[in-house]
CSV table of C-alpha atoms in Angstrom, one decimal:
chain,number,residue,atom,x,y,z
A,1,MET,CA,222.2,103.0,64.0
A,2,ALA,CA,222.4,105.6,66.7
A,3,ALA,CA,220.2,105.4,69.7
A,4,THR,CA,217.6,108.1,70.0
A,5,THR,CA,215.3,109.6,72.7
A,6,THR,CA,212.0,111.1,72.7
A,7,GLY,CA,212.3,113.0,75.9
A,8,THR,CA,211.9,116.7,76.3
A,9,HIS,CA,214.5,119.1,77.5
A,10,GLY,CA,214.4,122.0,80.1
A,11,HIS,CA,216.8,124.9,80.7
A,12,GLY,CA,220.3,124.2,80.0
A,13,GLY,CA,219.5,121.0,77.9
A,14,GLU,CA,218.6,119.0,81.0
A,15,GLN,CA,216.7,115.8,80.1
A,16,ILE,CA,213.0,115.7,81.4
A,17,PRO,CA,212.5,113.1,82.7
A,18,PRO,CA,216.0,112.1,83.6
A,19,GLY,CA,217.3,109.0,81.9
A,20,LYS,CA,219.5,107.6,79.2
A,21,PRO,CA,218.4,107.7,75.5
A,22,MET,CA,216.5,104.6,74.4
A,23,SER,CA,218.8,102.0,72.8
A,24,THR,CA,218.4,100.4,69.2
A,25,GLY,CA,217.6,97.2,71.0
A,26,GLN,CA,214.9,98.7,73.0
A,27,HIS,CA,213.3,100.4,69.9
A,28,MET,CA,213.3,97.0,68.2
A,29,LEU,CA,211.6,95.3,71.4
A,30,ASP,CA,208.9,98.1,71.5
A,31,LYS,CA,208.2,97.8,67.6
A,32,GLY,CA,207.9,93.9,67.9
A,33,ALA,CA,205.6,94.0,71.0
A,34,GLU,CA,203.5,96.7,69.2
A,35,MET,CA,203.1,94.2,66.4
A,36,LEU,CA,202.3,91.2,68.5
A,37,GLN,CA,200.1,92.7,71.1
A,38,SER,CA,196.5,94.1,70.7
A,39,LEU,CA,196.8,97.3,73.0
A,40,THR,CA,193.0,97.3,72.8
A,41,PRO,CA,192.3,99.8,75.5
A,42,ILE,CA,194.5,102.5,74.1
A,43,LYS,CA,193.0,102.0,70.6
A,44,GLN,CA,189.6,103.0,72.1
A,45,MET,CA,191.0,106.6,72.4
A,46,ASN,CA,189.1,108.2,69.6
A,47,GLN,CA,189.2,112.0,70.3
A,48,HIS,CA,191.8,114.5,71.1
A,49,VAL,CA,190.6,117.5,73.1
A,50,CYS,CA,192.7,120.6,74.0
A,51,THR,CA,191.3,122.8,76.9
A,52,PHE,CA,192.7,124.4,80.0
A,53,ALA,CA,192.7,123.5,83.6
A,54,LEU,CA,193.4,125.2,86.9
A,55,TYR,CA,195.0,123.9,90.0
A,56,ASN,CA,192.2,123.8,92.8
A,57,HIS,CA,194.6,124.8,95.6
A,58,ASP,CA,196.3,127.6,93.5
A,59,MET,CA,194.1,128.9,90.7
A,60,ASN,CA,196.6,131.3,89.5
A,61,ARG,CA,198.5,128.3,88.2
A,62,GLN,CA,196.7,127.5,84.8
A,63,ILE,CA,197.8,124.9,82.2
A,64,GLU,CA,196.9,123.9,78.8
A,65,THR,CA,195.9,120.2,78.7
A,66,HIS,CA,195.5,117.7,76.0
A,67,HIS,CA,192.9,114.9,76.5
A,68,TYR,CA,192.8,111.7,74.8
A,69,VAL,CA,189.2,110.4,75.2
A,70,THR,CA,187.8,107.0,75.4
A,71,ARG,CA,184.0,106.9,75.4
A,72,VAL,CA,183.2,103.9,77.6
A,73,ASN,CA,179.4,104.5,77.1
A,74,GLN,CA,177.0,107.5,76.4
A,75,GLU,CA,177.3,108.8,79.8
A,76,PHE,CA,180.9,107.9,81.0
A,77,LEU,CA,184.3,109.0,79.4
A,78,GLN,CA,187.9,108.5,80.7
A,79,CYS,CA,190.8,110.7,79.4
A,80,ALA,CA,194.5,110.2,79.5
A,81,VAL,CA,195.8,113.9,80.0
A,82,TYR,CA,199.0,115.0,78.6
A,83,ASP,CA,200.9,118.4,78.7
A,84,SER,CA,201.1,118.6,74.8
A,85,ASP,CA,200.1,116.7,71.7
A,86,ASN,CA,203.7,116.3,70.6
A,87,SER,CA,205.3,112.8,70.3
A,88,ASN,CA,207.2,113.5,73.6
A,89,GLY,CA,204.0,114.7,75.4
A,90,ARG,CA,204.1,113.8,79.1
A,91,LEU,CA,201.3,112.0,80.8
A,92,ILE,CA,200.3,114.4,83.6
A,93,GLY,CA,197.0,112.9,84.8
A,94,VAL,CA,193.6,111.5,84.2
A,95,GLU,CA,190.1,112.9,84.0
A,96,TYR,CA,186.8,111.0,84.3
A,97,ILE,CA,183.6,112.6,82.8
A,98,VAL,CA,180.0,111.6,83.7
A,99,SER,CA,176.6,112.8,82.6
A,100,ASP,CA,174.5,115.0,84.7
A,101,ARG,CA,172.2,112.1,85.5
A,102,ILE,CA,175.1,110.1,86.9
A,103,PHE,CA,176.6,112.9,88.8
A,104,GLU,CA,173.3,113.5,90.6
A,105,THR,CA,173.6,109.9,91.9
A,106,LEU,CA,176.9,110.6,93.7
A,107,PRO,CA,177.2,111.4,97.4
A,108,LYS,CA,177.4,115.1,98.2
A,109,GLU,CA,181.0,114.8,99.6
A,110,GLU,CA,182.1,113.2,96.3
A,111,GLN,CA,180.3,115.7,94.2
A,112,LYS,CA,182.6,118.5,95.8
A,113,LEU,CA,185.6,117.1,93.9
A,114,TRP,CA,183.9,117.6,90.4
A,115,HIS,CA,183.7,120.5,88.1
A,116,SER,CA,181.1,121.4,85.4
A,117,HIS,CA,181.9,121.6,81.7
A,118,ALA,CA,179.1,124.2,80.6
A,119,TYR,CA,181.4,127.3,80.6
A,120,GLU,CA,184.3,125.4,79.2
A,121,ILE,CA,182.2,124.3,76.2
A,122,LYS,CA,180.3,127.6,75.6
A,123,SER,CA,183.3,129.8,75.8
A,124,GLY,CA,185.3,127.9,73.1
A,125,LEU,CA,188.0,126.8,75.4
A,126,TRP,CA,187.3,123.1,74.9
A,127,VAL,CA,188.2,122.3,71.3
A,128,ASN,CA,188.8,119.3,69.1
A,129,PRO,CA,192.0,120.6,67.2
A,130,ARG,CA,191.4,120.4,63.4
A,131,VAL,CA,188.0,118.9,63.5
A,132,PRO,CA,185.3,121.2,62.1
A,133,GLU,CA,182.7,122.6,64.6
A,134,MET,CA,179.9,121.2,62.6
A,135,VAL,CA,181.1,117.6,63.1
A,136,VAL,CA,181.4,117.9,66.9
A,137,LYS,CA,178.4,120.2,67.5
A,138,LYS,CA,176.1,117.5,68.8
A,139,ASP,CA,178.7,116.0,71.1
A,140,LEU,CA,179.4,119.5,72.6
A,141,GLU,CA,175.9,120.0,73.3
A,142,ASN,CA,175.9,116.8,75.4
A,143,LEU,CA,179.3,117.5,77.0
A,144,ALA,CA,178.1,121.0,78.1
A,145,LYS,CA,175.8,119.0,80.6
A,146,THR,CA,178.6,116.8,82.0
A,147,TYR,CA,180.8,116.9,85.0
A,148,GLY,CA,184.5,115.9,85.3
A,149,LYS,CA,187.0,114.9,87.9
A,150,PHE,CA,190.6,115.5,87.0
A,151,TRP,CA,193.7,114.6,89.0
A,152,CYS,CA,197.1,115.9,87.9
A,153,THR,CA,199.9,113.6,88.9
A,154,TRP,CA,202.9,115.3,87.2
A,155,GLN,CA,203.2,119.1,87.8
A,156,THR,CA,205.2,119.8,84.6
A,157,ASP,CA,204.3,123.5,84.8
A,158,LYS,CA,206.2,123.8,88.0
A,159,GLY,CA,209.3,122.3,86.3
A,160,ASP,CA,209.0,118.9,88.0
A,161,LYS,CA,211.4,116.5,86.1
A,162,LEU,CA,209.4,113.5,87.4
A,163,PRO,CA,205.9,112.9,88.7
A,164,VAL,CA,206.6,113.5,92.5
A,165,GLY,CA,204.2,114.1,95.4
A,166,PRO,CA,200.6,113.5,95.8
A,167,PRO,CA,198.1,114.2,92.9
A,168,SER,CA,196.5,117.6,92.7
A,169,LEU,CA,192.9,118.2,92.1
A,170,MET,CA,192.2,120.4,89.1
A,171,MET,CA,189.1,122.6,88.3
A,172,SER,CA,187.7,123.8,85.0
A,173,PRO,CA,187.6,127.4,83.8
A,174,GLN,CA,184.7,129.4,84.9
A,175,ALA,CA,183.2,132.9,84.1
A,176,VAL,CA,184.5,134.5,87.4
A,177,ASN,CA,187.7,136.2,88.3
A,178,LEU,CA,189.7,133.2,89.6
A,179,GLY,CA,188.4,131.0,87.0
A,180,MET,CA,189.1,133.1,84.0
A,181,VAL,CA,191.8,131.7,81.8
A,182,LYS,CA,194.8,134.0,81.1
A,183,PRO,CA,194.5,135.7,77.7
A,184,GLU,CA,198.1,134.8,76.9
A,185,LEU,CA,197.5,131.1,77.2
A,186,ILE,CA,194.6,131.3,74.9
A,187,GLN,CA,196.5,133.3,72.4
A,188,LYS,CA,199.3,130.9,72.5
A,189,ARG,CA,197.0,128.1,71.6
A,190,ASP,CA,195.2,130.0,68.9
A,191,ASP,CA,198.5,130.9,67.3
A,192,ARG,CA,199.8,127.2,67.3
A,193,TYR,CA,196.4,125.8,65.7
A,194,ASN,CA,195.7,128.8,63.6
A,195,MET,CA,192.3,129.3,65.0
A,196,SER,CA,190.4,132.0,67.1
A,197,THR,CA,188.9,130.9,70.4
A,198,ASP,CA,186.6,134.1,70.2
A,199,ALA,CA,185.3,133.0,66.8
A,200,ILE,CA,184.6,129.5,68.1
A,201,LYS,CA,182.7,130.9,71.1
A,202,ARG,CA,180.5,132.8,68.6
A,203,THR,CA,179.5,129.7,66.9
A,204,ARG,CA,178.4,128.1,70.1
A,205,LEU,CA,175.8,130.7,71.0
A,206,GLU,CA,173.2,128.2,70.1
A,207,ILE,CA,174.4,125.5,72.5
A,208,GLY,CA,171.9,125.5,75.3
A,209,GLU,CA,172.9,126.2,79.0
A,210,PRO,CA,172.2,123.3,81.4
A,211,GLU,CA,169.0,123.9,83.2
A,212,TRP,CA,170.6,122.9,86.5
A,213,LEU,CA,174.1,123.0,87.4
A,214,ASN,CA,174.6,121.2,90.8
A,215,PRO,CA,176.2,123.7,93.4
A,216,GLU,CA,178.2,121.1,94.9
A,217,ALA,CA,180.3,120.9,91.8
A,218,ASP,CA,182.9,123.9,91.2
A,219,TYR,CA,182.9,123.8,95.0
A,220,TRP,CA,185.5,126.7,95.3
A,221,LYS,CA,183.1,129.1,93.3
A,222,GLN,CA,180.4,128.7,95.7
A,223,HIS,CA,182.2,128.3,99.0
A,224,GLY,CA,185.7,129.7,98.6
A,225,LYS,CA,187.1,126.4,99.7
A,226,CYS,CA,189.6,124.1,98.0
A,227,PHE,CA,190.7,120.6,98.4
A,228,ALA,CA,194.3,119.2,98.6
A,229,ILE,CA,195.9,115.7,99.2
A,230,ASP,CA,198.5,115.3,101.9
A,231,VAL,CA,200.4,112.2,102.4
A,232,GLU,CA,200.4,110.6,106.1
A,233,ASP,CA,201.7,107.5,107.6
A,234,VAL,CA,198.9,105.0,108.6
A,235,GLU,CA,199.0,101.5,110.2
A,236,MET,CA,199.2,98.7,107.8
A,237,LYS,CA,196.1,96.3,107.6
A,238,LYS,CA,197.8,92.9,108.4
A,239,ILE,CA,196.4,89.5,107.7
A,240,ALA,CA,199.6,88.0,109.2
A,241,PRO,CA,202.3,89.1,111.5
A,242,PHE,CA,204.9,91.3,109.7
A,243,PRO,CA,207.7,91.2,109.2
């Protein structure tokens, strides 16, 4: 049996990420482990959401994202974020989602790192591929009142072959110039899933706008400021002489 790989390829057939193809022995080991282990946290992922995100420090950079969602409770969700829904999709980050009630308990400095979801839901940008709207309508009504914090750890849109550098804070689309998703990105998704984002938007007219959107969220929109992480050397905390 020949060894196979599930990696993706860039220009010139280069392997992304770089690495040798998986061996037959590795495939057998992985299958055996899958049969013997519970993998319980992963099995709690019960929704696939496709939407779009913008880099906080450069909002001209916009990406399609695929969230695999675990609902921890009615007010807290955690999402593994991939750059596609293919079998070779790359894990590019994580998003946490909280209810408006929980968001209001966060310190103001923390709230600045979060974004609102109302426009993303109402505009039809947030979709559950292949799931009828009537099935998810109630969930969408609740999600429109939530806030998210999304860190991107692998900038595949930039061509990075590996997850290098510090994480980047991501923002949600908004109904203002910098926050508007590029039409070609939406059309590409519509064509792939054989759907119409505009038609979905019309079906969501009855979803209510939140009575209050905290102005600390979507901080860039209110204040024209962004947040970026830099890496710096700091002194280690030592409990014993080192080295």
